[in-house]
XYZ file of N, CA and C in Angstrom:
618
model
N 116.618 94.990 105.281
C 116.541 96.431 105.044
C 115.086 96.885 104.987
N 114.813 98.027 105.632
C 113.505 98.652 105.520
C 113.658 100.015 104.856
N 112.650 100.409 104.107
C 112.711 101.654 103.355
C 111.565 102.574 103.759
N 111.703 103.850 103.394
C 110.610 104.813 103.503
C 110.104 105.117 102.100
N 108.796 105.052 101.914
C 108.171 105.346 100.624
C 107.453 106.687 100.730
N 107.659 107.545 99.739
C 106.967 108.836 99.690
C 106.083 108.880 98.450
N 104.806 109.187 98.648
C 103.846 109.298 97.549
C 103.183 110.668 97.584
N 103.291 111.412 96.495
C 102.515 112.646 96.340
C 101.182 112.258 95.713
N 100.086 112.755 96.272
C 98.779 112.205 95.897
C 97.791 113.260 95.418
N 97.267 113.037 94.207
C 96.083 113.743 93.710
C 95.024 112.742 93.248
N 95.347 111.451 93.334
C 94.439 110.387 92.894
C 94.182 109.437 94.060
N 93.444 109.861 95.064
C 93.248 109.012 96.242
C 92.547 107.700 95.933
N 91.808 107.663 94.829
C 91.127 106.422 94.465
C 92.104 105.305 94.132
N 93.350 105.661 93.818
C 94.359 104.649 93.499
C 95.077 104.104 94.727
N 94.951 104.770 95.860
C 95.744 104.389 97.027
C 95.531 102.943 97.478
N 94.301 102.393 97.441
C 94.164 100.988 97.837
C 94.992 100.031 96.980
N 95.146 100.321 95.694
C 95.961 99.461 94.834
C 97.441 99.607 95.165
N 97.870 100.831 95.468
C 99.252 101.011 95.913
C 99.482 100.244 97.208
N 98.532 100.370 98.130
C 98.636 99.701 99.430
C 98.821 98.196 99.253
N 98.016 97.610 98.378
C 98.088 96.165 98.161
C 99.429 95.722 97.593
N 100.110 96.616 96.893
C 101.379 96.249 96.257
C 102.588 96.428 97.179
N 102.375 97.021 98.347
C 103.474 97.298 99.276
C 103.609 96.157 100.283
N 104.814 95.640 100.447
C 105.100 94.623 101.460
C 105.599 95.350 102.712
N 104.688 95.583 103.640
C 104.968 96.482 104.759
C 105.998 95.947 105.743
N 106.295 94.664 105.691
C 107.359 94.156 106.557
C 108.723 94.718 106.173
N 108.807 95.315 104.964
C 110.058 95.922 104.497
C 109.999 97.454 104.523
N 109.005 98.016 105.204
C 108.771 99.466 105.140
C 108.773 100.081 106.541
N 109.591 101.135 106.729
C 109.512 101.929 107.959
C 108.208 102.710 107.963
N 108.037 103.552 106.934
C 106.834 104.361 106.819
C 106.476 104.547 105.347
N 105.182 104.594 105.079
C 104.684 105.058 103.786
C 104.127 106.453 104.041
N 104.752 107.456 103.447
C 104.376 108.850 103.663
C 103.547 109.322 102.470
N 102.287 109.625 102.713
C 101.373 110.089 101.667
C 101.150 111.586 101.859
N 101.515 112.371 100.857
C 101.344 113.819 100.935
C 100.281 114.240 99.919
N 99.141 114.681 100.418
C 98.040 115.096 99.554
C 98.296 116.507 99.013
N 98.101 116.657 97.719
C 98.311 117.936 97.037
C 97.050 118.789 97.168
N 97.138 119.865 97.959
C 95.986 120.765 98.109
C 96.290 122.132 97.499
N 97.190 122.155 96.527
C 97.624 123.424 95.929
C 96.519 124.125 95.146
N 95.482 123.374 94.754
C 94.374 123.971 94.016
C 93.075 123.908 94.814
N 93.213 123.811 96.123
C 92.043 123.793 96.986
C 91.371 122.441 97.118
N 92.042 121.376 96.706
C 91.446 120.050 96.803
C 91.261 119.644 98.265
N 90.293 118.765 98.482
C 90.098 118.181 99.807
C 90.129 116.664 99.683
N 90.582 116.008 100.724
C 90.739 114.555 100.702
C 90.263 113.972 102.029
N 89.815 112.730 101.966
C 89.547 111.955 103.170
C 90.783 111.126 103.484
N 91.357 111.332 104.642
C 92.542 110.563 105.023
C 92.113 109.127 105.321
N 92.696 108.181 104.618
C 92.245 106.797 104.657
C 92.908 105.964 105.752
N 94.081 106.372 106.199
C 94.910 105.450 106.972
C 95.324 106.028 108.322
N 94.431 106.746 108.982
C 94.760 107.396 110.250
C 95.174 106.399 111.331
N 94.645 105.185 111.267
C 94.904 104.200 112.321
C 96.020 103.224 111.962
N 96.664 103.417 110.830
C 97.726 102.504 110.402
C 99.077 103.082 110.818
N 99.778 102.381 111.691
C 101.054 102.878 112.211
C 102.161 102.910 111.169
N 101.971 102.213 110.052
C 102.974 102.208 108.991
C 102.881 103.449 108.097
N 101.806 104.233 108.256
C 101.508 105.277 107.273
C 101.400 106.649 107.943
N 102.011 107.635 107.308
C 101.867 109.040 107.695
C 101.125 109.758 106.572
N 100.076 110.494 106.910
C 99.354 111.305 105.934
C 99.501 112.780 106.304
N 99.691 113.600 105.286
C 99.800 115.045 105.497
C 99.345 115.753 104.228
N 99.160 117.069 104.326
C 98.744 117.877 103.181
C 99.789 118.940 102.898
N 99.923 119.286 101.625
C 100.896 120.305 101.226
C 100.259 121.233 100.193
N 100.260 122.558 100.440
C 99.630 123.505 99.525
C 100.558 124.058 98.456
N 101.816 123.666 98.465
C 102.787 124.265 97.552
C 102.549 123.796 96.115
N 102.778 124.688 95.164
C 102.511 124.387 93.764
C 103.757 123.860 93.055
N 103.508 123.135 91.971
C 104.591 122.590 91.164
C 104.022 121.618 90.153
N 104.888 120.868 89.483
C 104.458 119.857 88.523
C 104.814 118.479 89.059
N 104.019 117.487 88.661
C 104.296 116.077 88.950
C 104.480 115.789 90.438
N 103.884 116.622 91.291
C 103.937 116.371 92.726
C 105.291 116.591 93.373
N 106.186 117.308 92.706
C 107.526 117.485 93.280
C 107.499 118.300 94.569
N 106.639 119.308 94.654
C 106.545 120.088 95.893
C 106.099 119.200 97.050
N 105.182 118.283 96.774
C 104.702 117.371 97.809
C 105.786 116.354 98.192
N 106.564 115.912 97.215
C 107.673 115.001 97.529
C 108.681 115.685 98.454
N 108.994 116.942 98.173
C 109.888 117.692 99.059
C 109.319 117.766 100.474
N 108.029 118.025 100.570
C 107.386 118.111 101.882
C 107.469 116.769 102.597
N 107.289 115.695 101.858
C 107.368 114.359 102.442
C 108.729 114.038 103.025
N 109.776 114.584 102.430
C 111.132 114.335 102.931
C 111.323 114.871 104.346
N 110.505 115.833 104.762
C 110.616 116.380 106.117
C 110.297 115.328 107.181
N 109.577 114.279 106.803
C 109.184 113.245 107.756
C 110.175 112.084 107.808
N 111.173 112.098 106.956
C 112.125 110.982 106.874
C 113.196 111.141 107.944
N 113.481 110.055 108.656
C 114.473 110.070 109.728
C 115.838 109.555 109.270
N 115.873 108.860 108.150
C 117.118 108.270 107.669
C 116.808 107.033 106.854
N 117.821 106.226 106.580
C 117.615 105.008 105.817
C 117.439 105.273 104.332
N 116.818 104.325 103.653
C 116.639 104.385 102.206
C 115.278 104.976 101.854
N 115.249 105.774 100.790
C 114.025 106.467 100.382
C 113.649 106.061 98.963
N 112.346 105.764 98.785
C 111.815 105.424 97.464
C 110.603 106.310 97.196
N 110.500 106.798 95.963
C 109.381 107.658 95.566
C 108.431 106.863 94.672
N 107.197 106.695 95.154
C 106.168 105.940 94.445
C 105.044 106.892 94.075
N 104.832 107.114 92.781
C 103.753 108.000 92.353
C 102.397 107.326 92.520
N 101.349 108.142 92.572
C 100.011 107.600 92.801
C 99.353 107.086 91.529
N 100.106 107.040 90.419
C 99.560 106.489 89.174
C 100.199 105.147 88.832
N 100.784 104.491 89.836
C 101.416 103.202 89.571
C 101.450 102.378 90.853
N 101.985 101.170 90.767
C 102.097 100.292 91.931
C 103.524 99.777 92.033
N 103.839 99.180 93.166
C 105.158 98.591 93.344
C 105.302 97.348 92.467
N 106.495 97.141 91.938
C 106.785 95.954 91.141
C 107.179 94.814 92.085
N 106.625 93.613 91.901
C 106.974 92.509 92.814
C 108.457 92.172 92.825
N 109.141 92.386 91.707
C 110.578 92.096 91.672
C 111.376 93.010 92.598
N 110.845 94.196 92.870
C 111.522 95.113 93.791
C 111.674 94.465 95.157
N 110.608 93.860 95.654
C 110.646 93.261 96.986
C 111.551 92.036 97.016
N 111.627 91.309 95.915
C 112.523 90.146 95.865
C 113.982 90.577 95.902
N 114.286 91.705 95.288
C 115.659 92.194 95.212
C 116.098 92.903 96.497
N 115.156 93.511 97.205
C 115.489 94.403 98.318
C 116.411 93.790 99.379
N 116.196 92.549 99.826
C 117.063 92.009 100.881
C 118.540 91.936 100.509
N 118.855 91.937 99.224
C 120.248 91.828 98.788
C 120.943 93.183 98.671
N 120.216 94.266 98.892
C 120.777 95.596 98.681
C 121.486 96.124 99.928
N 122.370 97.084 99.697
C 123.191 97.690 100.745
C 122.678 99.093 101.057
N 122.573 99.437 102.316
C 121.988 100.722 102.702
C 122.882 101.922 102.407
N 124.118 101.709 102.026
C 125.016 102.820 101.697
C 125.184 103.019 100.195
N 124.415 102.296 99.403
C 124.560 102.335 97.946
C 123.346 102.998 97.310
N 123.584 103.707 96.218
C 122.524 104.306 95.412
C 122.177 103.306 94.309
N 120.911 102.977 94.155
C 120.509 101.989 93.156
C 119.620 102.621 92.086
N 119.827 102.163 90.864
C 119.003 102.600 89.740
C 118.748 101.388 88.860
N 117.591 101.329 88.219
C 117.212 100.143 87.452
C 116.279 100.535 86.309
N 115.913 99.551 85.519
C 115.028 99.781 84.376
C 113.564 99.796 84.833
N 112.729 100.379 83.988
C 111.313 100.521 84.323
C 110.435 100.127 83.143
N 109.377 99.389 83.450
C 108.322 99.108 82.471
C 107.278 100.207 82.621
N 107.210 101.088 81.634
C 106.423 102.303 81.802
C 105.414 102.498 80.680
N 104.255 103.040 81.057
C 103.254 103.444 80.079
C 103.388 104.923 79.728
N 104.548 105.489 80.056
C 104.859 106.843 79.619
C 104.768 106.902 78.101
N 104.023 107.888 77.588
C 103.882 108.012 76.140
C 105.161 108.565 75.535
N 105.736 107.820 74.608
C 106.948 108.242 73.907
C 106.600 108.432 72.434
N 106.680 109.635 71.895
C 106.333 109.877 70.487
C 107.193 109.048 69.541
N 106.654 108.736 68.368
C 107.421 108.018 67.353
C 108.685 108.793 66.997
N 109.724 108.029 66.686
C 111.030 108.596 66.319
C 111.709 109.306 67.482
N 111.191 109.078 68.713
C 111.822 109.678 69.882
C 112.973 108.801 70.347
N 113.884 109.388 71.073
C 115.016 108.638 71.619
C 114.625 107.845 72.856
N 113.401 108.047 73.359
C 112.983 107.380 74.576
C 113.128 108.252 75.807
N 113.692 109.424 75.639
C 113.768 110.380 76.737
C 112.654 111.400 76.565
N 112.456 112.255 77.562
C 111.483 113.321 77.362
C 112.083 114.651 77.787
N 111.578 115.701 77.202
C 112.117 117.035 77.430
C 110.999 117.967 77.845
N 111.355 119.181 78.189
C 110.344 120.171 78.547
C 109.366 120.393 77.392
N 109.845 120.321 76.165
C 109.000 120.560 74.996
C 107.909 119.504 74.901
N 108.216 118.284 75.322
C 107.265 117.183 75.216
C 106.260 117.151 76.370
N 106.437 117.985 77.364
C 105.727 117.822 78.629
C 104.220 117.664 78.470
N 103.547 118.601 77.808
C 102.090 118.546 77.726
C 101.608 117.285 77.032
N 102.267 116.902 75.949
C 101.877 115.702 75.224
C 102.068 114.466 76.086
N 103.186 114.388 76.776
C 103.486 113.217 77.586
C 102.515 113.061 78.741
N 102.095 114.161 79.333
C 101.224 114.084 80.487
C 99.780 113.798 80.101
N 99.411 114.031 78.849
C 98.030 113.852 78.423
C 97.756 112.468 77.846
N 98.800 111.757 77.436
C 98.593 110.486 76.759
C 99.240 109.345 77.513
N 98.686 108.166 77.321
C 99.233 106.951 77.914
C 99.556 105.995 76.779
N 100.711 105.372 76.850
C 101.083 104.415 75.817
C 100.149 103.212 75.854
N 99.845 102.650 74.695
C 98.965 101.486 74.630
C 99.667 100.235 75.137
N 100.951 100.147 74.923
C 101.754 99.045 75.441
C 102.945 99.639 76.193
N 103.454 98.941 77.202
C 104.529 99.532 78.003
C 105.833 99.666 77.235
N 106.574 100.695 77.576
C 107.911 100.905 77.041
C 108.934 100.509 78.092
N 110.079 100.031 77.640
C 111.181 99.734 78.548
C 112.067 100.965 78.639
N 112.117 101.564 79.819
C 112.983 102.716 80.058
C 114.267 102.220 80.709
N 115.381 102.411 80.037
C 116.674 101.914 80.503
C 117.370 102.964 81.364
N 118.072 102.487 82.383
C 118.802 103.384 83.282
C 120.301 103.122 83.239
N 120.763 102.467 82.171
C 122.189 102.139 82.096
C 123.048 103.369 81.835
N 122.434 104.443 81.337
C 123.126 105.720 81.175
C 122.441 106.735 82.090
N 123.185 107.262 83.044
C 122.609 108.211 84.001
C 122.617 109.612 83.406
N 121.414 110.141 83.204
C 121.256 111.496 82.677
C 119.899 111.992 83.146
N 119.737 113.298 83.274
C 118.479 113.832 83.797
C 117.288 113.516 82.905
N 117.518 113.181 81.633
C 116.410 112.861 80.729
C 116.088 111.372 80.685
N 116.891 110.535 81.325
C 116.666 109.090 81.258
C 116.189 108.485 82.568
N 116.329 109.207 83.666
C 115.955 108.671 84.972
C 114.629 109.287 85.408
N 113.659 108.429 85.665
C 112.317 108.862 86.022
C 112.000 108.457 87.457
N 110.949 109.038 88.016
C 110.487 108.633 89.344
C 110.187 107.136 89.332
N 110.577 106.463 90.402
C 110.356 105.027 90.511
C 111.513 104.189 90.028
N 112.541 104.826 89.447
C 113.674 104.077 88.897
C 114.882 104.077 89.822
N 114.733 104.618 91.037
C 115.901 104.664 91.911
C 115.512 104.575 93.387
N 116.473 104.089 94.153
C 116.380 103.985 95.606
C 117.652 104.602 96.167
N 117.518 105.565 97.069
C 118.703 106.295 97.534
C 118.717 106.413 99.056
N 119.905 106.406 99.667
C 119.998 106.713 101.094
C 119.608 108.172 101.330
N 118.817 108.400 102.349
C 118.363 109.758 102.658
C 119.533 110.713 102.842
N 120.618 110.233 103.420
C 121.764 111.104 103.702
C 122.425 111.635 102.436
N 122.142 111.013 101.281
C 122.751 111.461 100.027
C 121.880 112.446 99.253
N 120.672 112.702 99.724
C 119.789 113.627 99.004
C 120.256 115.047 99.304
N 121.037 115.598 98.383
C 121.733 116.860 98.637
C 121.011 118.090 98.097
N 119.984 117.900 97.270
C 119.166 119.010 96.788
C 117.713 118.560 96.806
N 116.761 119.484 96.931
C 115.359 119.104 96.819
C 114.961 118.967 95.351
N 113.765 118.418 95.128
C 113.199 118.473 93.790
C 112.933 119.933 93.431
N 113.114 120.274 92.165
C 112.776 121.619 91.691
C 111.300 121.580 91.294
N 110.408 122.231 92.039
C 108.973 121.996 91.891
C 108.397 122.209 90.503
N 108.930 123.160 89.725
C 108.296 123.513 88.458
C 109.053 122.978 87.235
N 109.976 122.052 87.440
C 110.755 121.486 86.338
C 110.376 120.023 86.138
N 109.902 119.669 84.958
C 109.456 118.314 84.681
C 110.564 117.287 84.888
N 111.778 117.637 84.554
C 112.898 116.704 84.647
C 113.505 116.642 86.043
N 112.806 117.124 87.041
C 113.396 117.273 88.368
C 113.835 115.951 88.982
N 113.117 114.868 88.713
C 113.535 113.569 89.264
C 114.906 113.180 88.732
N 115.089 113.340 87.428
C 116.379 113.024 86.832
C 117.481 113.949 87.305
N 117.139 115.226 87.504
C 118.126 116.194 87.993
C 118.569 115.826 89.406
N 117.605 115.483 90.273
C 117.953 115.114 91.641
C 118.840 113.879 91.660
N 118.438 112.833 90.924
C 119.243 111.614 90.947
C 120.631 111.860 90.375
N 120.704 112.595 89.284
C 122.002 112.867 88.661
C 122.919 113.629 89.606
N 122.350 114.564 90.373
C 123.176 115.324 91.322
C 123.741 114.413 92.404
N 122.945 113.453 92.858
C 123.426 112.493 93.856
C 124.508 111.604 93.251
N 124.245 111.124 92.055
C 125.197 110.241 91.363
C 126.542 110.930 91.140
N 126.508 112.178 90.722
C 127.747 112.875 90.379
C 128.611 113.196 91.594
N 128.020 113.198 92.784
C 128.808 113.397 93.997
C 129.833 112.282 94.168
N 129.436 111.055 93.828
C 130.345 109.910 93.945
C 129.789 108.746 93.129
N 130.104 108.675 91.831
C 129.574 107.608 90.975
C 129.890 106.201 91.478
N 130.949 106.048 92.249
C 131.329 104.714 92.729
C 130.312 104.149 93.717
N 129.463 105.010 94.281
C 128.452 104.546 95.226
C 127.151 104.154 94.539
N 127.118 104.246 93.223
C 125.902 103.930 92.466
C 126.014 102.555 91.828
N 124.949 101.777 91.928
C 124.900 100.454 91.313
C 123.693 100.373 90.383
N 123.949 100.033 89.127
C 122.871 99.834 88.152
C 122.447 98.376 88.176
N 121.167 98.134 88.393
C 120.607 96.782 88.372
C 119.944 96.587 87.012
N 120.485 95.731 86.153
C 120.000 95.628 84.768
C 118.744 94.771 84.611
N 117.711 95.123 85.341
C 116.433 94.434 85.183
C 115.315 95.382 85.597
N 114.091 95.008 85.301
C 112.928 95.845 85.597
C 112.507 95.640 87.048
N 112.553 96.713 87.828
C 112.128 96.655 89.226
C 111.004 97.637 89.530
N 110.490 98.329 88.505
C 109.401 99.275 88.766
C 108.512 99.418 87.546
N 107.288 99.865 87.822
C 106.340 100.226 86.778
C 106.260 101.748 86.692
N 105.735 102.235 85.581
C 105.478 103.656 85.439
C 104.114 103.892 84.820
N 103.314 104.746 85.463
C 102.005 105.161 84.947
C 101.067 103.988 84.671
N 101.166 102.942 85.464
C 100.343 101.762 85.214
C 98.865 101.999 85.486
N 98.542 102.923 86.375
C 97.149 103.148 86.764
C 96.524 104.363 86.095
N 97.206 104.956 85.116
C 96.658 106.135 84.428
C 95.394 105.778 83.658
């Protein structure tokens, strides 16, 4: 199986580390969408690499969701994975990938440096947004995906067939990743498989 990876980018200095973590023999395309919504400029690093598509998107939103939507325009089919520019691929993901089915929706646990306030349930809400985005946990938290809900599923915790993506990300909603995955899951829960192990990192490069 080969997948398409979409990365919304405001941290180009991290891209070489993301690149090193990707096993390109399992990748159709790595689509990098640079966020120019605030007038930023970037040097495109990978113009000569046939595995990589680079583009720019001026649309505004939070957490790069507008850029992720733009990246979906380049997808031809197959499986889609969203990799943020503040983390890298988990090696266990590549070990698991050959055993997966292209018609199944997958979700798994994540080792994340997402800041979770004390006495929190481990989920995050709109109220927590500013605090969560400004701080990094000193030690990683285990984010579980055994219960599918918009507050428990984060970017990097799922792999989905492109044909099942029935709504775009909502650009200005922090929980948009969870909302998108939940909408796909609720269409047909029988097509979803929970893998009870850590296959992704979160905010490792913050």
